[in-house]
Coordinates of C-alpha atoms and ligand atoms in Angstrom, one line a residue:
M1 CA 100.5 93.6 126.2
Q2 CA 103.0 95.6 124.9
D3 CA 102.1 98.1 121.7
F4 CA 104.3 96.7 118.9
A5 CA 102.8 98.7 116.1
H6 CA 105.0 99.0 113.0
T7 CA 105.1 101.7 110.2
P8 CA 106.7 101.4 107.0
L9 CA 110.1 102.1 106.6
T10 CA 110.8 105.0 105.0
G11 CA 113.6 105.6 102.3
T12 CA 114.2 102.1 101.8
S13 CA 113.9 100.2 98.4
G14 CA 115.7 97.0 98.9
P15 CA 115.4 94.0 96.5
Q16 CA 112.2 91.8 96.1
V17 CA 111.8 88.3 97.0
E18 CA 112.5 87.1 93.4
D19 CA 114.2 83.9 93.9
A20 CA 111.4 81.8 95.4
E21 CA 113.1 78.5 94.9
R22 CA 116.4 79.7 97.1
Y23 CA 114.2 80.8 100.1
S24 CA 111.6 78.1 99.7
R25 CA 112.5 76.3 103.0
Q26 CA 112.7 79.4 105.0
V27 CA 109.4 80.6 104.0
L28 CA 107.8 77.3 104.9
F29 CA 108.7 77.9 108.4
H30 CA 105.7 79.4 110.1
G31 CA 107.6 82.0 111.8
I32 CA 108.9 83.6 108.8
N33 CA 106.3 82.7 105.9
I34 CA 106.3 84.9 102.6
E35 CA 105.7 88.2 104.2
G36 CA 108.5 87.9 106.3
Q37 CA 110.7 86.9 103.7
R38 CA 109.8 90.1 101.9
H39 CA 110.6 91.9 105.0
L40 CA 114.2 90.4 105.4
A41 CA 114.6 91.4 101.9
H42 CA 114.2 95.1 103.1
G43 CA 116.7 94.7 106.2
R44 CA 119.5 96.6 106.8
V45 CA 121.8 95.0 109.2
A46 CA 125.3 96.3 110.5
V47 CA 127.6 93.8 111.4
V48 CA 130.5 95.1 114.0
G49 CA 133.6 92.7 114.0
V50 CA 133.9 90.4 111.1
G51 CA 135.9 87.5 113.2
A52 CA 134.9 84.5 114.0
T53 CA 131.2 85.4 115.4
G54 CA 131.0 88.0 112.9
A55 CA 131.8 85.7 110.1
A56 CA 129.2 83.3 111.1
S57 CA 126.4 85.9 111.8
A58 CA 126.8 87.6 108.3
G59 CA 126.8 84.2 106.6
L60 CA 123.5 83.1 108.2
L61 CA 121.8 86.6 107.4
A62 CA 122.9 86.7 104.2
R63 CA 122.0 83.1 103.1
A64 CA 118.4 84.0 105.0
G65 CA 117.9 87.0 102.2
V66 CA 118.6 90.0 104.2
G67 CA 118.8 92.8 102.0
K68 CA 121.5 95.0 103.0
L69 CA 124.5 94.0 105.0
T70 CA 127.2 96.5 106.4
L71 CA 130.2 94.7 107.4
I72 CA 132.7 96.4 109.8
D73 CA 136.1 95.1 110.8
R74 CA 139.5 97.0 111.4
D75 CA 141.7 93.9 110.7
F76 CA 143.0 91.4 108.3
V77 CA 142.8 87.8 107.7
E78 CA 145.3 85.8 108.9
A79 CA 146.2 81.6 108.9
S80 CA 145.4 81.5 112.8
N81 CA 141.7 82.4 111.8
L82 CA 140.6 79.7 109.7
Q83 CA 139.9 77.2 112.6
R84 CA 137.0 79.3 113.0
Q85 CA 136.4 82.4 110.7
I86 CA 133.8 80.5 108.4
L87 CA 134.2 83.2 105.5
F88 CA 137.7 83.1 104.9
D89 CA 140.3 80.8 103.1
E90 CA 144.0 80.5 102.6
E91 CA 144.0 82.6 100.0
D92 CA 142.6 85.7 102.1
A93 CA 145.3 84.7 104.7
A94 CA 148.0 84.7 101.7
A95 CA 146.7 88.0 100.5
A96 CA 146.2 89.8 104.3
L97 CA 143.1 90.8 103.1
P98 CA 140.6 93.1 105.3
K99 CA 138.4 90.7 107.2
A100 CA 135.4 93.0 106.1
E101 CA 136.4 92.9 102.4
A102 CA 137.2 89.3 102.3
A103 CA 133.9 88.5 103.8
R104 CA 131.9 90.4 101.6
R105 CA 133.4 89.0 98.7
H106 CA 132.6 85.4 99.8
I107 CA 129.0 86.5 100.7
L108 CA 128.7 87.3 97.0
R109 CA 129.4 84.3 95.7
F110 CA 126.7 82.4 97.4
N111 CA 124.1 85.2 97.4
S112 CA 124.6 87.5 94.6
S113 CA 121.0 89.4 94.9
I114 CA 121.9 91.0 98.2
G115 CA 123.7 94.0 99.0
V116 CA 126.7 94.2 100.9
I117 CA 129.1 97.0 102.0
S118 CA 132.6 96.6 103.6
R119 CA 134.0 99.0 105.7
I120 CA 137.5 98.8 107.0
A121 CA 137.5 100.8 109.8
D122 CA 137.6 100.9 113.8
V123 CA 134.5 101.6 115.5
V124 CA 135.3 104.8 117.6
P125 CA 133.4 107.9 118.9
S126 CA 134.1 109.9 115.7
T127 CA 133.5 106.9 113.3
I128 CA 130.2 105.3 114.6
E129 CA 127.7 107.7 113.5
D130 CA 128.8 107.3 109.7
L131 CA 129.2 103.6 110.1
L132 CA 125.8 102.7 112.0
S133 CA 123.6 105.6 110.9
D134 CA 121.8 103.5 107.6
S135 CA 121.2 100.3 109.4
D136 CA 117.9 99.5 111.5
L137 CA 119.8 96.9 113.7
V138 CA 123.3 96.5 114.8
L139 CA 125.0 93.2 115.5
D140 CA 127.7 93.3 118.2
C141 CA 130.4 90.7 117.1
T142 CA 132.9 92.3 118.6
D143 CA 135.6 90.7 121.0
N144 CA 136.1 93.6 123.9
F145 CA 133.7 95.5 126.0
E146 CA 135.1 98.9 125.4
T147 CA 133.3 98.9 121.9
R148 CA 130.2 97.0 123.1
Y149 CA 129.7 100.0 125.9
L150 CA 130.1 102.4 122.9
L151 CA 127.5 100.4 121.1
N152 CA 125.1 100.8 123.5
D153 CA 125.7 104.4 124.5
Y154 CA 125.3 105.2 120.6
C155 CA 122.1 102.6 120.1
V156 CA 120.3 103.9 123.4
R157 CA 120.9 107.7 121.7
E158 CA 119.4 106.7 118.5
G159 CA 116.8 104.2 119.5
K160 CA 118.3 101.6 117.6
P161 CA 118.1 98.0 118.5
W162 CA 121.6 96.0 119.0
I163 CA 122.0 92.3 120.0
Y164 CA 125.1 91.5 122.3
A165 CA 126.9 88.0 121.3
A166 CA 130.1 86.6 122.9
A167 CA 131.9 83.5 122.9
I168 CA 135.0 82.2 124.7
G169 CA 136.0 78.6 125.4
A170 CA 132.8 76.5 124.9
Y171 CA 131.0 79.4 126.3
A172 CA 128.5 81.6 124.4
A173 CA 126.1 84.6 125.7
T174 CA 123.8 86.9 123.9
M175 CA 121.3 89.4 124.8
N176 CA 118.8 91.6 122.9
I177 CA 118.6 95.4 123.7
L178 CA 115.5 97.3 122.6
P179 CA 115.7 101.1 123.5
V180 CA 113.0 103.4 123.9
V181 CA 112.3 105.2 120.9
E182 CA 112.2 108.9 121.9
A183 CA 109.8 111.3 120.5
G184 CA 110.9 112.9 117.1
Q185 CA 112.9 109.5 116.3
T186 CA 111.2 108.0 113.0
R187 CA 111.1 103.9 113.4
S188 CA 109.6 101.2 112.0
W189 CA 108.6 100.3 115.3
T190 CA 107.4 101.1 118.6
N191 CA 108.4 98.9 121.8
A192 CA 108.8 98.7 125.7
P193 CA 112.1 99.0 125.9
S194 CA 114.4 96.4 127.4
A195 CA 117.4 96.5 130.1
C196 CA 120.3 98.2 128.2
L197 CA 124.1 96.7 128.6
A198 CA 124.7 99.1 131.5
C199 CA 121.8 98.3 133.6
L200 CA 123.2 94.8 133.8
F201 CA 126.5 95.8 134.2
P202 CA 127.4 99.5 135.0
S203 CA 130.9 99.6 134.0
P204 CA 133.0 97.0 132.0
P205 CA 134.8 94.2 134.0
D206 CA 137.6 95.1 136.0
G207 CA 141.0 93.3 135.8
Q208 CA 141.8 90.1 133.8
V209 CA 139.1 88.9 131.5
Q210 CA 139.4 85.7 129.5
T211 CA 139.9 86.1 126.3
C212 CA 140.7 83.6 123.0
D213 CA 144.4 84.0 124.2
T214 CA 144.1 82.6 127.6
A215 CA 140.9 80.4 127.4
G216 CA 140.8 79.4 123.8
I217 CA 137.8 79.1 122.0
L218 CA 135.9 76.3 120.1
G219 CA 134.0 76.8 116.6
S220 CA 131.3 75.4 117.8
A221 CA 130.6 78.0 120.7
V222 CA 131.1 80.6 118.0
N223 CA 128.2 79.4 115.7
F224 CA 125.9 78.8 118.7
A225 CA 126.1 82.6 119.8
A226 CA 125.9 83.3 116.0
S227 CA 122.5 81.0 115.9
L228 CA 121.1 82.6 118.8
Q229 CA 121.7 86.4 117.7
V230 CA 120.5 86.1 113.9
T231 CA 117.6 84.2 115.2
E232 CA 116.9 87.1 117.4
A233 CA 117.6 89.3 114.5
M234 CA 115.2 87.6 112.3
K235 CA 112.5 88.3 114.5
F236 CA 113.0 92.1 114.9
L237 CA 113.5 92.3 110.8
T238 CA 110.3 90.3 110.6
R239 CA 108.5 92.8 112.7
Q240 CA 108.0 90.3 115.7
A241 CA 110.2 92.7 118.2
G242 CA 107.4 91.3 120.8
I243 CA 108.7 88.1 120.9
M244 CA 112.0 88.4 121.3
R245 CA 114.1 87.2 124.5
R246 CA 114.3 89.6 127.4
T247 CA 117.3 88.3 128.9
L248 CA 121.0 87.7 129.3
L249 CA 121.3 84.1 128.0
S250 CA 124.3 82.0 128.6
F251 CA 125.2 78.8 127.7
D252 CA 128.4 76.3 128.3
L253 CA 128.6 74.0 125.4
W254 CA 130.9 71.7 127.1
T255 CA 129.2 71.1 130.5
G256 CA 125.6 71.9 129.3
E257 CA 125.2 74.7 131.9
R258 CA 122.7 77.3 131.3
A259 CA 121.9 80.8 132.8
E260 CA 119.3 83.5 132.0
L261 CA 119.4 86.8 133.8
S262 CA 116.6 89.0 133.3
A263 CA 116.8 92.1 131.2
A264 CA 113.0 92.7 130.3
T265 CA 112.9 96.3 131.7
P266 CA 115.2 99.1 132.3
R267 CA 116.9 99.6 135.8
V268 CA 115.8 102.5 137.5
G269 CA 118.8 105.2 137.5
C270 CA 120.8 103.6 134.6
E271 CA 123.2 106.2 133.6
V272 CA 123.1 105.3 130.1
C273 CA 119.3 104.7 129.3
G274 CA 117.8 106.3 132.3
K275 CA 120.0 109.4 132.7
R276 CA 121.3 109.5 128.9
S277 CA 124.8 110.2 129.9
F278 CA 126.7 108.8 127.0
R279 CA 130.3 108.5 128.3
Y280 CA 131.9 106.0 125.7
L281 CA 130.0 108.2 123.0
N282 CA 132.0 111.2 124.6
G283 CA 135.1 109.5 124.4
E284 CA 135.7 109.1 128.2
G285 CA 136.0 105.1 127.7
R286 CA 139.4 103.9 127.5
P287 CA 140.4 103.2 124.1
H288 CA 140.9 99.5 122.9
I289 CA 144.1 98.9 121.5
T290 CA 145.2 95.4 121.6
L291 CA 143.9 92.6 119.3
C292 CA 142.6 89.2 120.6
G293 CA 144.9 86.5 119.7
R294 CA 147.0 88.6 117.8
N295 CA 150.2 89.7 120.0
S296 CA 149.4 93.1 118.4
V297 CA 148.7 96.8 119.2
Q298 CA 146.6 99.1 117.1
I299 CA 147.5 102.8 116.8
H300 CA 144.7 104.9 115.8
E301 CA 145.2 108.0 117.0
H302 CA 147.0 109.2 113.9
N303 CA 144.0 110.3 111.5
R304 CA 145.7 111.1 108.4
S305 CA 145.6 109.8 104.8
V306 CA 148.7 107.6 103.8
D307 CA 150.1 107.8 100.4
F308 CA 151.0 103.8 99.6
A309 CA 153.2 104.6 97.1
E310 CA 155.3 107.1 98.8
L311 CA 155.3 104.9 101.9
K312 CA 156.3 101.8 100.1
E313 CA 159.2 103.6 98.2
R314 CA 160.7 104.9 101.5
L315 CA 160.5 101.6 103.3
S316 CA 161.6 99.3 100.7
P317 CA 165.0 99.6 101.5
L318 CA 164.3 98.8 105.5
G319 CA 162.5 95.8 105.1
R320 CA 159.5 93.3 103.1
V321 CA 156.7 95.7 101.9
R322 CA 153.6 94.2 100.0
S323 CA 150.2 96.2 99.4
N324 CA 147.0 95.2 98.1
G325 CA 145.6 98.5 97.8
M326 CA 143.6 98.1 100.8
L327 CA 146.3 98.0 103.4
L328 CA 150.3 98.1 103.2
R329 CA 152.6 95.5 105.0
F330 CA 155.8 96.1 106.1
E331 CA 157.7 93.3 107.7
R332 CA 161.1 94.3 109.5
P333 CA 161.2 91.0 111.7
P334 CA 160.5 90.4 114.7
H335 CA 157.6 93.4 114.0
T336 CA 155.2 93.7 111.0
L337 CA 153.1 96.9 110.6
T338 CA 150.3 96.7 108.7
V339 CA 149.1 100.2 107.8
F340 CA 145.7 101.5 106.6
P341 CA 144.5 104.4 104.1
D342 CA 143.6 106.7 107.0
G343 CA 146.7 106.2 108.9
R344 CA 145.6 103.4 111.4
A345 CA 147.9 100.5 112.0
L346 CA 148.2 97.6 113.4
V347 CA 151.6 96.4 115.0
Q348 CA 152.5 92.9 115.2
G349 CA 155.0 91.1 117.1
T350 CA 154.4 92.9 120.4
T351 CA 151.6 94.0 123.1
D352 CA 153.9 96.7 124.5
I353 CA 152.2 99.9 123.9
G354 CA 155.3 102.3 123.9
L355 CA 157.2 99.9 121.6
A356 CA 154.5 99.9 119.0
R357 CA 153.9 103.8 119.2
S358 CA 157.8 103.9 118.5
L359 CA 157.9 101.8 115.5
Y360 CA 154.9 103.7 114.1
A361 CA 156.9 107.0 114.7
R362 CA 159.7 105.7 113.2
F363 CA 158.4 104.0 110.0
V364 CA 155.3 105.8 109.2
G365 CA 155.3 109.1 110.8
S366 CA 154.5 111.2 114.1
Ligands
ZN1 ZN1 120.4 100.9 131.0

């Protein structure tokens, strides 16, 4: 038997389970009961990427009464998201609200007793510590492998569990990564480590990877991936890490095909969890600059604070400018530049990185 001893979480004073009626059906479930519900109320979870999977997972966690959610996303809501991204509506798309903030507002309408923080940001080596350090569990709801390998590096280094999830076409896949807790790291749990992402796949897939641009995506596949991910999260948060699944599970909802690959133990010689070499955290991975399904390029190498009033005045003679306080949009057909307060920008209407960089330099600054 593995040892799954728990000690009390330190430094948290999450909400109490005050609303007995709200959670009554969940408390009746034998795997949760009242003690589990109290643990959920003290849970602190980061959701990385609030697109389709992230919105579904965040919604499930919020309804389940998880005490603190940090929602992290770099993008804003558009009409094409509404087919599958269940926390957004037409008003959000019309206002081009950042996804993290739109999701926070919707969640608080159905559960105002939990804490929800929106972080409009890109998860990169320079921001990851600030974005994830105060969560006990990280849910991967991203759409790209570069960010997943970065999450893997960070979470293995910190001894922080994370849960991979992916959906494409009618296919969903998920895996729990339970890193070893190093001496000196204070955690609410101890465990026998599982394999990490790099144990199974030492590097990201080469060449053309199917994306929702090429293979499409079913809302049902997204919700299935989110359901699997959140159920595993609930096991962890209710201090039952010992019954978490230790496989990479994939399921095709269209054909019913199912596959499982063992991820029970670390691979001997793994660069990340074995040799503790954190290439992505050191900035050696490829930066991810195109956005799935968006005909867009992200420009994120400029770290500067942007004065929206000044930029609006400067760009108004050149095209249509709108700002909602959280971002500024400059439309100059066929391109639209969306600029965030930290200088990051999304250039829509192209996947040509050189063109996107030159538009940024011309209109925002070099
Ligand atoms: Zn590993």
